[in-house]
mmCIF file with all atom_site columns, C-alpha atoms and ligand atoms in Angstrom:
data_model
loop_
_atom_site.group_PDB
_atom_site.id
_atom_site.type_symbol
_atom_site.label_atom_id
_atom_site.label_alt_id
_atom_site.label_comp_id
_atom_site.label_asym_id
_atom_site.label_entity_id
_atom_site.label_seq_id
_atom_site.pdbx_PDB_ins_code
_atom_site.Cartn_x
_atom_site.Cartn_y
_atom_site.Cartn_z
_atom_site.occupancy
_atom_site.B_iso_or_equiv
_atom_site.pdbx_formal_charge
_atom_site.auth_seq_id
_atom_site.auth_comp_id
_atom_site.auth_asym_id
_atom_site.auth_atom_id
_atom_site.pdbx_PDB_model_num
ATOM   1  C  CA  . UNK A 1 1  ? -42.699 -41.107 17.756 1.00 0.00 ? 160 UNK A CA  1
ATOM   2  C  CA  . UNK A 1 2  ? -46.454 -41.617 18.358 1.00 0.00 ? 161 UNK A CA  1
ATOM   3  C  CA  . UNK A 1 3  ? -47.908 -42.413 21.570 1.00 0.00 ? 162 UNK A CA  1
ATOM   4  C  CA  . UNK A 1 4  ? -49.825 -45.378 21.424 1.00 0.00 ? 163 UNK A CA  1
ATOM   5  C  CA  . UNK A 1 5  ? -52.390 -46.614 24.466 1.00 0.00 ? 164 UNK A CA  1
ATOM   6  C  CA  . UNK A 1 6  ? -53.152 -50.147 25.244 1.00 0.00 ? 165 UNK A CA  1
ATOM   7  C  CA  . UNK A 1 7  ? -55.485 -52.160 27.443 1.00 0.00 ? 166 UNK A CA  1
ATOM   8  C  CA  . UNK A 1 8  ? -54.825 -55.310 29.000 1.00 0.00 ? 167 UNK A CA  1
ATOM   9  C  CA  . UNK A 1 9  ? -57.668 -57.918 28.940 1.00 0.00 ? 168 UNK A CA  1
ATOM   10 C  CA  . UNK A 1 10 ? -56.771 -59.856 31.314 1.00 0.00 ? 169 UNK A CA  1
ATOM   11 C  CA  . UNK A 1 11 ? -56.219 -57.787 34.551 1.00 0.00 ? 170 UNK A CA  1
ATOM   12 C  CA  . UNK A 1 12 ? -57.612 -54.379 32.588 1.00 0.00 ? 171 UNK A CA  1
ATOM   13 C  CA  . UNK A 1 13 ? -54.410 -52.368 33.261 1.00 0.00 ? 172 UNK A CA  1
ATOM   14 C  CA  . UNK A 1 14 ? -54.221 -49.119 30.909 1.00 0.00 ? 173 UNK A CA  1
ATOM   15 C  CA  . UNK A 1 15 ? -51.021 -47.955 30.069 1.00 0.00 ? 174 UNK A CA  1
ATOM   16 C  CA  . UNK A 1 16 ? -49.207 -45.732 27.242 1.00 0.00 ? 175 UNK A CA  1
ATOM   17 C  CA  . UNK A 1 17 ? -46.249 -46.982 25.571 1.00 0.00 ? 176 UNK A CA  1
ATOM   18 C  CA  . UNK A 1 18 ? -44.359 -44.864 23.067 1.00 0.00 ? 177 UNK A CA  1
ATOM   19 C  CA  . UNK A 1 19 ? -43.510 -47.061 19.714 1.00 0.00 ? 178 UNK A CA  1
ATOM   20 C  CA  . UNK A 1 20 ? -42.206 -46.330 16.361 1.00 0.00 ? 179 UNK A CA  1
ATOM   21 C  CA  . UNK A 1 21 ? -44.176 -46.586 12.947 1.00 0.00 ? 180 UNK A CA  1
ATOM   22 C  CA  . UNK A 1 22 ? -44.345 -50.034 12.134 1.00 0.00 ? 181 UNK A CA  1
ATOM   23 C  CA  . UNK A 1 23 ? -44.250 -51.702 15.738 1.00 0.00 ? 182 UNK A CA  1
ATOM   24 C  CA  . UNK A 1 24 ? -47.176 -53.818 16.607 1.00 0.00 ? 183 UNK A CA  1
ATOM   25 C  CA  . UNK A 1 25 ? -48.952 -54.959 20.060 1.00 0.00 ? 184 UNK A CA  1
ATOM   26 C  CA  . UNK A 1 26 ? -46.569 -58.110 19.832 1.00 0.00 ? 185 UNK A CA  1
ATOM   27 C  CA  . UNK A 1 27 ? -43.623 -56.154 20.545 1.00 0.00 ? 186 UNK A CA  1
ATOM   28 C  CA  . UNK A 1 28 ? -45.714 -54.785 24.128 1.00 0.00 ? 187 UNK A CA  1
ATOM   29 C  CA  . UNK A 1 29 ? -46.460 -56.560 27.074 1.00 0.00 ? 188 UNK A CA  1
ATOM   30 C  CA  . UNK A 1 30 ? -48.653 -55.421 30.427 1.00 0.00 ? 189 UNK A CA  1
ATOM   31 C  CA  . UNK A 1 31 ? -46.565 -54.054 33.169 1.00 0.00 ? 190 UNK A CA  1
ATOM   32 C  CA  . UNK A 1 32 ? -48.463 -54.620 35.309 1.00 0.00 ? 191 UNK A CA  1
ATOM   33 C  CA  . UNK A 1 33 ? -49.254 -58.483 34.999 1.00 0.00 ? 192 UNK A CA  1
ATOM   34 C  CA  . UNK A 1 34 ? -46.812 -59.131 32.151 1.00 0.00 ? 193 UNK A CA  1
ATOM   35 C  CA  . UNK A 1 35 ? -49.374 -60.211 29.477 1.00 0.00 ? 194 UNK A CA  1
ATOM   36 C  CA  . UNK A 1 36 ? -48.051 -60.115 26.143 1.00 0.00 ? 195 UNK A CA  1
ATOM   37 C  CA  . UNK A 1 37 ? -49.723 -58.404 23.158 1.00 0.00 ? 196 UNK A CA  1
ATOM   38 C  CA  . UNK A 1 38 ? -52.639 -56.331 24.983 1.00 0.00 ? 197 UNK A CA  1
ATOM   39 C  CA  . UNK A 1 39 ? -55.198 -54.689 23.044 1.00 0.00 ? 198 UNK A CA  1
ATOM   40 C  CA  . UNK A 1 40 ? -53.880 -51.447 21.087 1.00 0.00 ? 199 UNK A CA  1
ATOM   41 C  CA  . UNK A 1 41 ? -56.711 -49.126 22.068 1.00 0.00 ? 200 UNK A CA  1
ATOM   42 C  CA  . UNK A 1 42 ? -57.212 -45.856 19.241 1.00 0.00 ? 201 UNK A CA  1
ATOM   43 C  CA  . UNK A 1 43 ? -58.513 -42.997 21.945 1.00 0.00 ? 202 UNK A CA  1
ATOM   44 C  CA  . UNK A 1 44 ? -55.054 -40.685 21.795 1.00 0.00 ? 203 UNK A CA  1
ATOM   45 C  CA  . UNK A 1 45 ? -54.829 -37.686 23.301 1.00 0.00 ? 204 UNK A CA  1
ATOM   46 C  CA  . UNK A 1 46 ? -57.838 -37.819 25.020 1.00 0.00 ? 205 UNK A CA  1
ATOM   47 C  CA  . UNK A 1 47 ? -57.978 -38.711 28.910 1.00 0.00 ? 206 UNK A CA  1
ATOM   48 C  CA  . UNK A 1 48 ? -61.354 -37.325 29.276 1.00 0.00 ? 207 UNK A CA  1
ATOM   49 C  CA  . UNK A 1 49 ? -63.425 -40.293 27.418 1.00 0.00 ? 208 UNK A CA  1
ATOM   50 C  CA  . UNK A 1 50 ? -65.916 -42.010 30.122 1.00 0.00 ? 209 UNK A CA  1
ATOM   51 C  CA  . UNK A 1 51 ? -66.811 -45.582 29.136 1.00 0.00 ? 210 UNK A CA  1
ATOM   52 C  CA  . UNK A 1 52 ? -65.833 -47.514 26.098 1.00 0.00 ? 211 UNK A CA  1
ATOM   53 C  CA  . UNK A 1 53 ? -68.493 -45.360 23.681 1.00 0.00 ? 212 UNK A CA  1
ATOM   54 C  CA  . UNK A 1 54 ? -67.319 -45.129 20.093 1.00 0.00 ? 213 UNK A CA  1
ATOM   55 C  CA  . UNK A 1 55 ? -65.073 -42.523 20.971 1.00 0.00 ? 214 UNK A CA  1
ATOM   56 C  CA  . UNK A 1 56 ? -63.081 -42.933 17.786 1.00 0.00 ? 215 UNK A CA  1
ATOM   57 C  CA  . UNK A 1 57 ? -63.424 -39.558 15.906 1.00 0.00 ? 216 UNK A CA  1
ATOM   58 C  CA  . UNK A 1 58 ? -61.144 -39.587 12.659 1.00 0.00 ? 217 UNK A CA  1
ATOM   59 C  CA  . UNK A 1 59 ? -60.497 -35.996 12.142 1.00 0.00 ? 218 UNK A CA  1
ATOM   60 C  CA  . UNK A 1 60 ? -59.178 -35.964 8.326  1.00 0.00 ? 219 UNK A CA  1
ATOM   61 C  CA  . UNK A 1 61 ? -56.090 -34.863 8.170  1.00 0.00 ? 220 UNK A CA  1
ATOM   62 C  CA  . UNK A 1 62 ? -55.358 -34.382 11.077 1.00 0.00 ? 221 UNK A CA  1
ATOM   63 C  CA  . UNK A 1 63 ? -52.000 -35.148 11.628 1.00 0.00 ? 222 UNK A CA  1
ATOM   64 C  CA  . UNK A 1 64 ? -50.475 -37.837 13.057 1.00 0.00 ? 223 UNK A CA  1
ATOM   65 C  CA  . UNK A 1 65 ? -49.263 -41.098 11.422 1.00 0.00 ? 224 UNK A CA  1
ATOM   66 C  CA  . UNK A 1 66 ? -50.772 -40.518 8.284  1.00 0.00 ? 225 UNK A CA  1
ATOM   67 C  CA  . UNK A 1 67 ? -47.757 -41.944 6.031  1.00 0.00 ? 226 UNK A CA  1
ATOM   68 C  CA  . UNK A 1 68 ? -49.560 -45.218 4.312  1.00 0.00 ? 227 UNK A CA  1
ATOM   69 C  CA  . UNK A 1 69 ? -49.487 -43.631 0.850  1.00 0.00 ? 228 UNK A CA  1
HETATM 70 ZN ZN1 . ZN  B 2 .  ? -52.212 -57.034 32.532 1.00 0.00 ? 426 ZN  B ZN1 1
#
């Protein structure tokens, strides 16, 4: 079951929440303020990324959900 991070907008709360393949940020809401549908952020499995850079390096192949075929 991947691990999938999210970002609130509205009070900027970052949490993890583990989801199956298939579930989308509808289905997630902020614990801390309760906002529904936060923003699905892509930076997994890193906790070291300063800043919002373009952090989002693709390895090919490299594991993870890659089931879309
Ligand atoms: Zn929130």
């Amino acid at each position: 079951m991947p691990l999938y991070e999210y970002r609130c907008p509205d009070c900027g709360h970052r949490f993890e929440v583990l989801q199956r393949l298939g579930e989308g940020a509808e289905d997630v809401t902020c614990p801390s303020c309760g906002r529904p549908a936060p923003e699905k952020q892509f930076s997994t499995f890193s906790s070291s990324s300063t800043g919002d850079g373009g952090g989002f390096s693709a390895g090919a192949g490299c594991g993870g959900g890659g089931g879309f075929t």
